[in-house]
């Protein structure tokens, strides 16, 4: 199965969940909560030790590195919705991260990996980056620069793959 087929299958399931009546009710409860009109406490399970799951559905299969990131988000979201939904709502759109360049804060992380875990989890030892007052002067306000052409290419690619199944919209700062 190629990257396009993989993502289309996932997008079809995404659209199915988003199109259910209960999805709109869940989204409405979240809107009410954010408008400070909660009807009840809402449950959202989002701190998940993905590296501890042994489920074939979670295996990323796309070859393209950018599409692998998209696939990972889709698989984890759909898995969560299937197995521990709580009040999770899947929106009828899929957000594609903007192509951003970040200048950073002016100080580089100095670290040593102690134990490399599976997936996103590992143990590190960090060296202090601020040792003197001169180090404080290195701190700068980060600048985010949008690469409009790269962002447009991402959106066109995703629209070409599954834009007929889910609405593809530009997202914010990358999350993965």
mmCIF file of N, CA and C in Angstrom, residues 7-97:
data_model
loop_
_atom_site.group_PDB
_atom_site.id
_atom_site.type_symbol
_atom_site.label_atom_id
_atom_site.label_comp_id
_atom_site.label_asym_id
_atom_site.label_seq_id
_atom_site.Cartn_x
_atom_site.Cartn_y
_atom_site.Cartn_z
ATOM 1 N N UNK A 7 -3.014 7.150 3.804
ATOM 2 C CA UNK A 7 -3.618 8.363 4.364
ATOM 3 C C UNK A 7 -5.091 8.484 4.002
ATOM 4 N N UNK A 8 -5.471 8.033 2.837
ATOM 5 C CA UNK A 8 -6.891 8.086 2.456
ATOM 6 C C UNK A 8 -7.743 7.197 3.361
ATOM 7 N N UNK A 9 -7.230 6.020 3.699
ATOM 8 C CA UNK A 9 -7.974 5.135 4.608
ATOM 9 C C UNK A 9 -8.143 5.790 5.980
ATOM 10 N N UNK A 10 -7.069 6.384 6.464
ATOM 11 C CA UNK A 10 -7.135 7.053 7.766
ATOM 12 C C UNK A 10 -8.063 8.266 7.701
ATOM 13 N N UNK A 11 -7.974 9.036 6.623
ATOM 14 C CA UNK A 11 -8.829 10.222 6.472
ATOM 15 C C UNK A 11 -10.301 9.824 6.374
ATOM 16 N N UNK A 12 -10.587 8.688 5.753
ATOM 17 C CA UNK A 12 -11.972 8.227 5.656
ATOM 18 C C UNK A 12 -12.520 7.904 7.044
ATOM 19 N N UNK A 13 -11.707 7.249 7.874
ATOM 20 C CA UNK A 13 -12.160 6.963 9.238
ATOM 21 C C UNK A 13 -12.305 8.262 10.025
ATOM 22 N N UNK A 14 -11.363 9.198 9.820
ATOM 23 C CA UNK A 14 -11.423 10.515 10.476
ATOM 24 C C UNK A 14 -12.763 11.181 10.140
ATOM 25 N N UNK A 15 -13.098 11.201 8.851
ATOM 26 C CA UNK A 15 -14.343 11.845 8.399
ATOM 27 C C UNK A 15 -15.561 11.134 8.986
ATOM 28 N N UNK A 16 -15.487 9.818 9.097
ATOM 29 C CA UNK A 16 -16.595 9.061 9.669
ATOM 30 C C UNK A 16 -16.848 9.477 11.111
ATOM 31 N N UNK A 17 -15.789 9.531 11.919
ATOM 32 C CA UNK A 17 -15.949 9.949 13.317
ATOM 33 C C UNK A 17 -16.451 11.387 13.395
ATOM 34 N N UNK A 18 -15.890 12.263 12.566
ATOM 35 C CA UNK A 18 -16.275 13.677 12.614
ATOM 36 C C UNK A 18 -17.713 13.888 12.162
ATOM 37 N N UNK A 19 -18.223 13.002 11.314
ATOM 38 C CA UNK A 19 -19.561 13.168 10.768
ATOM 39 C C UNK A 19 -20.679 12.616 11.639
ATOM 40 N N UNK A 20 -20.350 11.988 12.719
ATOM 41 C CA UNK A 20 -21.389 11.418 13.580
ATOM 42 C C UNK A 20 -22.067 12.508 14.406
ATOM 43 N N UNK A 21 -23.338 12.291 14.720
ATOM 44 C CA UNK A 21 -24.095 13.271 15.503
ATOM 45 C C UNK A 21 -23.414 13.579 16.826
ATOM 46 N N UNK A 22 -22.888 12.548 17.469
ATOM 47 C CA UNK A 22 -22.248 12.737 18.766
ATOM 48 C C UNK A 22 -21.026 13.644 18.667
ATOM 49 N N UNK A 23 -20.378 13.677 17.506
ATOM 50 C CA UNK A 23 -19.185 14.519 17.352
ATOM 51 C C UNK A 23 -19.545 15.991 17.510
ATOM 52 N N UNK A 24 -20.620 16.417 16.894
ATOM 53 C CA UNK A 24 -21.029 17.821 17.006
ATOM 54 C C UNK A 24 -21.436 18.146 18.442
ATOM 55 N N UNK A 25 -22.079 17.202 19.112
ATOM 56 C CA UNK A 25 -22.450 17.428 20.513
ATOM 57 C C UNK A 25 -21.208 17.572 21.381
ATOM 58 N N UNK A 26 -20.193 16.760 21.106
ATOM 59 C CA UNK A 26 -18.942 16.864 21.863
ATOM 60 C C UNK A 26 -18.257 18.208 21.600
ATOM 61 N N UNK A 27 -18.213 18.604 20.329
ATOM 62 C CA UNK A 27 -17.603 19.902 19.996
ATOM 63 C C UNK A 27 -18.347 21.044 20.681
ATOM 64 N N UNK A 28 -19.655 20.943 20.753
ATOM 65 C CA UNK A 28 -20.461 21.980 21.407
ATOM 66 C C UNK A 28 -20.140 22.048 22.902
ATOM 67 N N UNK A 29 -19.959 20.888 23.543
ATOM 68 C CA UNK A 29 -19.585 20.895 24.964
ATOM 69 C C UNK A 29 -18.230 21.567 25.170
ATOM 70 N N UNK A 30 -17.282 21.341 24.254
ATOM 71 C CA UNK A 30 -15.974 21.992 24.372
ATOM 72 C C UNK A 30 -16.083 23.501 24.138
ATOM 73 N N UNK A 31 -16.914 23.903 23.170
ATOM 74 C CA UNK A 31 -17.128 25.337 22.954
ATOM 75 C C UNK A 31 -17.728 25.978 24.204
ATOM 76 N N UNK A 32 -18.711 25.293 24.808
ATOM 77 C CA UNK A 32 -19.325 25.809 26.030
ATOM 78 C C UNK A 32 -18.289 25.939 27.148
ATOM 79 N N UNK A 33 -17.448 24.933 27.297
ATOM 80 C CA UNK A 33 -16.402 24.989 28.318
ATOM 81 C C UNK A 33 -15.482 26.185 28.069
ATOM 82 N N UNK A 34 -15.044 26.362 26.825
ATOM 83 C CA UNK A 34 -14.142 27.467 26.495
ATOM 84 C C UNK A 34 -14.814 28.828 26.615
ATOM 85 N N UNK A 35 -16.142 28.860 26.507
ATOM 86 C CA UNK A 35 -16.899 30.100 26.705
ATOM 87 C C UNK A 35 -17.299 30.281 28.163
ATOM 88 N N UNK A 36 -16.729 29.459 29.033
ATOM 89 C CA UNK A 36 -16.991 29.499 30.481
ATOM 90 C C UNK A 36 -18.446 29.212 30.814
ATOM 91 N N UNK A 37 -19.068 28.320 30.025
ATOM 92 C CA UNK A 37 -20.428 27.852 30.279
ATOM 93 C C UNK A 37 -20.449 26.320 30.289
ATOM 94 N N UNK A 38 -19.635 25.700 31.132
ATOM 95 C CA UNK A 38 -19.568 24.229 31.094
ATOM 96 C C UNK A 38 -20.859 23.597 31.620
ATOM 97 N N UNK A 39 -21.245 22.509 30.977
ATOM 98 C CA UNK A 39 -22.409 21.758 31.440
ATOM 99 C C UNK A 39 -21.985 20.712 32.471
ATOM 100 N N UNK A 40 -20.761 20.234 32.349
ATOM 101 C CA UNK A 40 -20.205 19.244 33.272
ATOM 102 C C UNK A 40 -18.701 19.195 33.038
ATOM 103 N N UNK A 41 -17.938 18.597 33.939
ATOM 104 C CA UNK A 41 -16.499 18.440 33.679
ATOM 105 C C UNK A 41 -16.290 17.541 32.459
ATOM 106 N N UNK A 42 -15.342 17.920 31.617
ATOM 107 C CA UNK A 42 -15.065 17.143 30.412
ATOM 108 C C UNK A 42 -13.781 16.340 30.598
ATOM 109 N N UNK A 43 -13.751 15.164 30.006
ATOM 110 C CA UNK A 43 -12.605 14.260 30.120
ATOM 111 C C UNK A 43 -11.865 14.185 28.800
ATOM 112 N N UNK A 44 -10.577 14.516 28.849
ATOM 113 C CA UNK A 44 -9.726 14.443 27.666
ATOM 114 C C UNK A 44 -8.435 13.753 28.085
ATOM 115 N N UNK A 45 -8.176 12.596 27.546
ATOM 116 C CA UNK A 45 -6.970 11.828 27.877
ATOM 117 C C UNK A 45 -5.939 12.117 26.796
ATOM 118 N N UNK A 46 -4.886 12.858 27.146
ATOM 119 C CA UNK A 46 -3.927 13.253 26.119
ATOM 120 C C UNK A 46 -2.464 13.009 26.489
ATOM 121 N N UNK A 47 -2.185 12.552 27.672
ATOM 122 C CA UNK A 47 -0.816 12.198 28.033
ATOM 123 C C UNK A 47 -0.730 10.679 27.976
ATOM 124 N N UNK A 48 -0.293 10.184 26.841
ATOM 125 C CA UNK A 48 -0.368 8.750 26.572
ATOM 126 C C UNK A 48 1.035 8.199 26.287
ATOM 127 N N UNK A 49 1.443 7.139 26.972
ATOM 128 C CA UNK A 49 2.754 6.541 26.721
ATOM 129 C C UNK A 49 2.717 5.666 25.462
ATOM 130 N N UNK A 50 2.717 6.305 24.303
ATOM 131 C CA UNK A 50 2.538 5.590 23.036
ATOM 132 C C UNK A 50 3.552 4.478 22.843
ATOM 133 N N UNK A 51 4.765 4.661 23.339
ATOM 134 C CA UNK A 51 5.808 3.648 23.145
ATOM 135 C C UNK A 51 5.491 2.341 23.869
ATOM 136 N N UNK A 52 4.525 2.350 24.783
ATOM 137 C CA UNK A 52 4.172 1.137 25.515
ATOM 138 C C UNK A 52 3.060 0.332 24.841
ATOM 139 N N UNK A 53 2.494 0.870 23.759
ATOM 140 C CA UNK A 53 1.420 0.179 23.061
ATOM 141 C C UNK A 53 1.992 -0.759 22.003
ATOM 142 N N UNK A 54 1.463 -1.954 21.969
ATOM 143 C CA UNK A 54 1.875 -2.938 20.970
ATOM 144 C C UNK A 54 0.647 -3.269 20.128
ATOM 145 N N UNK A 55 0.322 -2.363 19.217
ATOM 146 C CA UNK A 55 -0.857 -2.535 18.380
ATOM 147 C C UNK A 55 -0.456 -2.214 16.942
ATOM 148 N N UNK A 56 -0.739 -3.129 16.044
ATOM 149 C CA UNK A 56 -0.352 -2.956 14.646
ATOM 150 C C UNK A 56 -0.929 -1.674 14.036
ATOM 151 N N UNK A 57 -2.104 -1.262 14.482
ATOM 152 C CA UNK A 57 -2.714 -0.052 13.928
ATOM 153 C C UNK A 57 -1.821 1.171 14.126
ATOM 154 N N UNK A 58 -1.039 1.198 15.187
ATOM 155 C CA UNK A 58 -0.206 2.363 15.497
ATOM 156 C C UNK A 58 1.112 2.383 14.718
ATOM 157 N N UNK A 59 1.398 1.358 13.945
ATOM 158 C CA UNK A 59 2.639 1.307 13.171
ATOM 159 C C UNK A 59 2.557 2.244 11.973
ATOM 160 N N UNK A 60 3.477 3.195 11.909
ATOM 161 C CA UNK A 60 3.525 4.154 10.807
ATOM 162 C C UNK A 60 4.127 3.459 9.592
ATOM 163 N N UNK A 61 3.478 3.626 8.441
ATOM 164 C CA UNK A 61 3.879 2.902 7.236
ATOM 165 C C UNK A 61 4.276 3.792 6.060
ATOM 166 N N UNK A 62 3.940 5.073 6.112
ATOM 167 C CA UNK A 62 4.273 5.966 4.990
ATOM 168 C C UNK A 62 5.791 6.051 4.824
ATOM 169 N N UNK A 63 6.231 6.204 3.590
ATOM 170 C CA UNK A 63 7.664 6.322 3.303
ATOM 171 C C UNK A 63 8.134 7.772 3.405
ATOM 172 N N UNK A 64 7.325 8.710 2.937
ATOM 173 C CA UNK A 64 7.696 10.128 2.942
ATOM 174 C C UNK A 64 7.740 10.661 4.378
ATOM 175 N N UNK A 65 8.839 11.309 4.781
ATOM 176 C CA UNK A 65 8.971 11.785 6.166
ATOM 177 C C UNK A 65 7.851 12.753 6.593
ATOM 178 N N UNK A 66 7.470 13.692 5.740
ATOM 179 C CA UNK A 66 6.393 14.622 6.091
ATOM 180 C C UNK A 66 5.080 13.866 6.275
ATOM 181 N N UNK A 67 4.783 12.958 5.359
ATOM 182 C CA UNK A 67 3.538 12.198 5.439
ATOM 183 C C UNK A 67 3.537 11.233 6.615
ATOM 184 N N UNK A 68 4.718 10.779 7.027
ATOM 185 C CA UNK A 68 4.802 9.932 8.226
ATOM 186 C C UNK A 68 4.321 10.701 9.452
ATOM 187 N N UNK A 69 4.667 11.973 9.525
ATOM 188 C CA UNK A 69 4.209 12.804 10.639
ATOM 189 C C UNK A 69 2.693 12.967 10.631
ATOM 190 N N UNK A 70 2.128 13.180 9.446
ATOM 191 C CA UNK A 70 0.679 13.285 9.294
ATOM 192 C C UNK A 70 0.029 11.965 9.713
ATOM 193 N N UNK A 71 0.585 10.865 9.220
ATOM 194 C CA UNK A 71 0.044 9.543 9.536
ATOM 195 C C UNK A 71 0.081 9.284 11.040
ATOM 196 N N UNK A 72 1.176 9.659 11.687
ATOM 197 C CA UNK A 72 1.308 9.449 13.125
ATOM 198 C C UNK A 72 0.192 10.168 13.884
ATOM 199 N N UNK A 73 -0.054 11.427 13.530
ATOM 200 C CA UNK A 73 -1.121 12.193 14.185
ATOM 201 C C UNK A 73 -2.472 11.524 13.956
ATOM 202 N N UNK A 74 -2.735 11.142 12.726
ATOM 203 C CA UNK A 74 -4.018 10.506 12.422
ATOM 204 C C UNK A 74 -4.185 9.194 13.179
ATOM 205 N N UNK A 75 -3.168 8.357 13.157
ATOM 206 C CA UNK A 75 -3.267 7.053 13.824
ATOM 207 C C UNK A 75 -3.491 7.218 15.327
ATOM 208 N N UNK A 76 -2.729 8.093 15.958
ATOM 209 C CA UNK A 76 -2.871 8.278 17.401
ATOM 210 C C UNK A 76 -4.235 8.877 17.753
ATOM 211 N N UNK A 77 -4.698 9.822 16.961
ATOM 212 C CA UNK A 77 -6.006 10.425 17.213
ATOM 213 C C UNK A 77 -7.111 9.387 17.061
ATOM 214 N N UNK A 78 -7.071 8.627 15.986
ATOM 215 C CA UNK A 78 -8.106 7.617 15.752
ATOM 216 C C UNK A 78 -8.049 6.503 16.795
ATOM 217 N N UNK A 79 -6.851 6.114 17.176
ATOM 218 C CA UNK A 79 -6.713 5.078 18.207
ATOM 219 C C UNK A 79 -7.327 5.570 19.520
ATOM 220 N N UNK A 80 -7.023 6.805 19.880
ATOM 221 C CA UNK A 80 -7.583 7.385 21.103
ATOM 222 C C UNK A 80 -9.098 7.410 21.041
ATOM 223 N N UNK A 81 -9.628 7.811 19.904
ATOM 224 C CA UNK A 81 -11.085 7.893 19.752
ATOM 225 C C UNK A 81 -11.730 6.515 19.859
ATOM 226 N N UNK A 82 -11.071 5.505 19.334
ATOM 227 C CA UNK A 82 -11.598 4.135 19.395
ATOM 228 C C UNK A 82 -11.562 3.549 20.804
ATOM 229 N N UNK A 83 -10.447 3.779 21.515
ATOM 230 C CA UNK A 83 -10.181 3.024 22.732
ATOM 231 C C UNK A 83 -10.369 3.782 24.044
ATOM 232 N N UNK A 84 -10.167 5.074 24.076
ATOM 233 C CA UNK A 84 -10.381 5.840 25.309
ATOM 234 C C UNK A 84 -10.855 7.238 24.944
ATOM 235 N N UNK A 85 -12.089 7.307 24.433
ATOM 236 C CA UNK A 85 -12.587 8.567 23.880
ATOM 237 C C UNK A 85 -12.889 9.660 24.899
ATOM 238 N N UNK A 86 -13.351 9.288 26.087
ATOM 239 C CA UNK A 86 -13.758 10.337 27.019
ATOM 240 C C UNK A 86 -14.699 11.296 26.295
ATOM 241 N N UNK A 87 -14.385 12.578 26.340
ATOM 242 C CA UNK A 87 -15.171 13.600 25.632
ATOM 243 C C UNK A 87 -14.447 14.093 24.389
ATOM 244 N N UNK A 88 -13.511 13.288 23.906
ATOM 245 C CA UNK A 88 -12.739 13.673 22.730
ATOM 246 C C UNK A 88 -13.648 13.864 21.519
ATOM 247 N N UNK A 89 -13.409 14.937 20.800
ATOM 248 C CA UNK A 89 -14.168 15.207 19.575
ATOM 249 C C UNK A 89 -13.189 15.286 18.411
ATOM 250 N N UNK A 90 -13.528 14.630 17.327
ATOM 251 C CA UNK A 90 -12.725 14.755 16.117
ATOM 252 C C UNK A 90 -13.413 15.776 15.234
ATOM 253 N N UNK A 91 -12.678 16.815 14.906
ATOM 254 C CA UNK A 91 -13.229 17.895 14.087
ATOM 255 C C UNK A 91 -13.316 17.457 12.627
ATOM 256 N N UNK A 92 -14.189 18.097 11.851
ATOM 257 C CA UNK A 92 -14.341 17.707 10.445
ATOM 258 C C UNK A 92 -13.204 18.199 9.551
ATOM 259 N N UNK A 93 -12.196 18.809 10.137
ATOM 260 C CA UNK A 93 -11.046 19.240 9.361
ATOM 261 C C UNK A 93 -9.781 18.613 9.936
ATOM 262 N N UNK A 94 -8.742 18.627 9.120
ATOM 263 C CA UNK A 94 -7.444 18.148 9.558
ATOM 264 C C UNK A 94 -6.469 19.301 9.415
ATOM 265 N N UNK A 95 -5.763 19.607 10.498
ATOM 266 C CA UNK A 95 -4.828 20.730 10.511
ATOM 267 C C UNK A 95 -3.443 20.272 10.067
ATOM 268 N N UNK A 96 -2.900 20.958 9.080
ATOM 269 C CA UNK A 96 -1.553 20.679 8.586
ATOM 270 C C UNK A 96 -0.640 21.775 9.127
ATOM 271 N N UNK A 97 0.430 21.357 9.792
ATOM 272 C CA UNK A 97 1.337 22.317 10.412
ATOM 273 C C UNK A 97 1.920 23.289 9.399
#
